[in-house]
Amino acid sequence: MLGTPIEYARIARATLEDDRLLATTQMCVLRHDRADTADLARTTAASALPNRHALLRGLEYENPGALNDRPVDALVAHGTVEDIAHRAQQHFDAEVDHVSLHLMTTTPDSPPISQGEQRACLPARWHRGR
């Protein structure tokens, strides 16, 4: 699953048998200040929206095409290292087995933060215990 809201992860897990692998890729915009992430998060959500519009409508997001904060936040984790780690943990809490982080940036040749800080973002576990 790429760029899916936590609510959908819960539905997917309830639909799958417990022994089935459920993996997701979380789109992320990482900066030291969450206020600096809004524009890129909105642009990232807009690019994912054509494939996620019906999904968001089905999850009772009103007018997801308006790209207000709710659908943007549902599709793209953005903010600080702690914000991104919190979103990954929410996926694990929804019983997702594996979460990969897809880091979005406006400058692909220059990471938004140091590699050490990126590693600090990683949750203590990458797989849900069974």
Short mmCIF file of C-alpha atoms in Angstrom, two decimals, residues 11-127:
data_model
loop_
_atom_site.label_atom_id
_atom_site.label_comp_id
_atom_site.label_asym_id
_atom_site.label_seq_id
_atom_site.Cartn_x
_atom_site.Cartn_y
_atom_site.Cartn_z
CA ILE A 11 -9.59 -1.91 7.23
CA ALA A 12 -6.96 -3.83 5.26
CA ARG A 13 -5.80 -5.70 8.37
CA ALA A 14 -9.39 -6.58 9.32
CA THR A 15 -9.93 -7.92 5.79
CA LEU A 16 -6.75 -9.99 5.64
CA GLU A 17 -6.11 -13.13 7.61
CA ASP A 18 -3.76 -12.37 10.50
CA ASP A 19 -0.96 -14.48 9.04
CA ARG A 20 -0.90 -12.37 5.83
CA LEU A 21 1.80 -9.75 5.42
CA LEU A 22 0.52 -6.18 5.36
CA ALA A 23 3.10 -3.64 4.25
CA THR A 24 2.80 0.04 3.51
CA THR A 25 4.97 2.82 2.17
CA GLN A 26 4.53 6.11 3.96
CA MET A 27 5.26 9.26 1.98
CA CYS A 28 7.15 11.71 4.21
CA VAL A 29 8.36 15.30 4.18
CA LEU A 30 10.98 15.81 6.85
CA ARG A 31 12.16 19.15 8.20
CA HIS A 32 13.20 20.53 11.58
CA ASP A 33 10.12 22.74 11.63
CA ARG A 34 6.71 21.31 10.68
CA ALA A 35 5.68 24.72 9.32
CA ASP A 36 8.35 24.30 6.62
CA THR A 37 6.77 21.06 5.36
CA ALA A 38 3.27 22.20 4.41
CA ASP A 39 3.88 23.21 0.78
CA LEU A 40 5.81 20.08 -0.20
CA ALA A 41 3.35 17.86 1.71
CA ARG A 42 0.46 19.44 -0.22
CA THR A 43 2.28 19.00 -3.56
CA THR A 44 3.06 15.37 -2.69
CA ALA A 45 -0.56 14.71 -1.70
CA ALA A 46 -1.76 16.33 -4.92
CA SER A 47 0.39 13.94 -6.98
CA ALA A 48 -1.04 10.94 -5.09
CA LEU A 49 -4.63 12.17 -5.13
CA PRO A 50 -5.72 10.79 -8.54
CA ASN A 51 -5.11 7.27 -7.21
CA ARG A 52 -6.42 8.00 -3.72
CA HIS A 53 -9.49 10.19 -4.36
CA ALA A 54 -12.06 7.36 -4.25
CA LEU A 55 -10.31 5.78 -1.27
CA LEU A 56 -10.48 9.05 0.68
CA ARG A 57 -14.14 9.55 -0.27
CA GLY A 58 -14.85 6.02 0.94
CA LEU A 59 -13.23 6.89 4.26
CA GLU A 60 -15.59 9.88 4.53
CA TYR A 61 -13.11 12.60 3.65
CA GLU A 62 -15.31 15.38 2.30
CA ASN A 63 -13.96 16.94 -0.89
CA PRO A 64 -10.44 15.46 -0.76
CA GLY A 65 -9.61 17.30 -3.98
CA ALA A 66 -9.61 20.58 -2.06
CA LEU A 67 -6.43 19.32 -0.37
CA ASN A 68 -7.19 20.84 2.99
CA ASP A 69 -5.12 19.70 5.96
CA ARG A 70 -7.03 16.48 6.69
CA PRO A 71 -6.41 14.62 3.39
CA VAL A 72 -2.88 16.02 3.12
CA ASP A 73 -2.07 14.80 6.63
CA ALA A 74 -3.69 11.43 5.88
CA LEU A 75 -1.54 10.83 2.80
CA VAL A 76 1.77 12.45 3.79
CA ALA A 77 3.51 12.31 7.14
CA HIS A 78 5.29 15.59 7.53
CA GLY A 79 7.21 17.49 10.13
CA THR A 80 10.01 16.60 12.47
CA VAL A 81 11.76 13.29 13.04
CA GLU A 82 9.37 12.70 15.93
CA ASP A 83 6.33 13.39 13.73
CA ILE A 84 7.47 10.84 11.15
CA ALA A 85 8.29 8.22 13.81
CA HIS A 86 4.85 8.79 15.35
CA ARG A 87 3.14 8.12 12.00
CA ALA A 88 5.13 4.91 11.51
CA GLN A 89 4.07 3.83 15.00
CA GLN A 90 0.43 4.55 14.13
CA HIS A 91 0.76 2.10 11.23
CA PHE A 92 2.17 -0.53 13.58
CA ASP A 93 -0.66 0.15 16.02
CA ALA A 94 -3.06 -0.51 13.11
CA GLU A 95 -1.33 -3.92 12.79
CA VAL A 96 0.66 -3.17 9.65
CA ASP A 97 3.57 -5.60 9.55
CA HIS A 98 6.10 -3.48 7.68
CA VAL A 99 6.44 0.26 7.05
CA SER A 100 8.86 1.78 4.59
CA LEU A 101 9.39 5.52 4.51
CA HIS A 102 9.51 7.33 1.17
CA LEU A 103 11.24 10.64 1.85
CA MET A 104 10.14 13.46 -0.46
CA THR A 105 12.39 16.46 -1.06
CA THR A 106 12.59 19.43 -3.41
CA THR A 107 16.35 18.97 -3.63
CA PRO A 108 17.08 15.28 -4.39
CA ASP A 109 20.84 15.84 -4.31
CA SER A 110 20.73 17.32 -0.82
CA PRO A 111 18.95 15.54 2.05
CA PRO A 112 16.62 17.72 4.14
CA ILE A 113 18.37 16.71 7.36
CA SER A 114 21.51 14.79 8.30
CA GLN A 115 21.69 11.04 7.84
CA GLY A 116 22.04 10.62 11.60
CA GLU A 117 18.78 12.46 12.15
CA GLN A 118 17.12 10.38 9.44
CA ARG A 119 18.18 7.18 11.21
CA ALA A 120 16.86 8.58 14.49
CA CYS A 121 13.48 8.79 12.79
CA LEU A 122 13.28 5.03 12.40
CA PRO A 123 10.98 3.30 14.88
CA ALA A 124 12.57 0.80 17.23
CA ARG A 125 10.92 -2.00 15.27
CA TRP A 126 10.14 -2.32 11.60
CA HIS A 127 7.98 -5.41 11.84
#
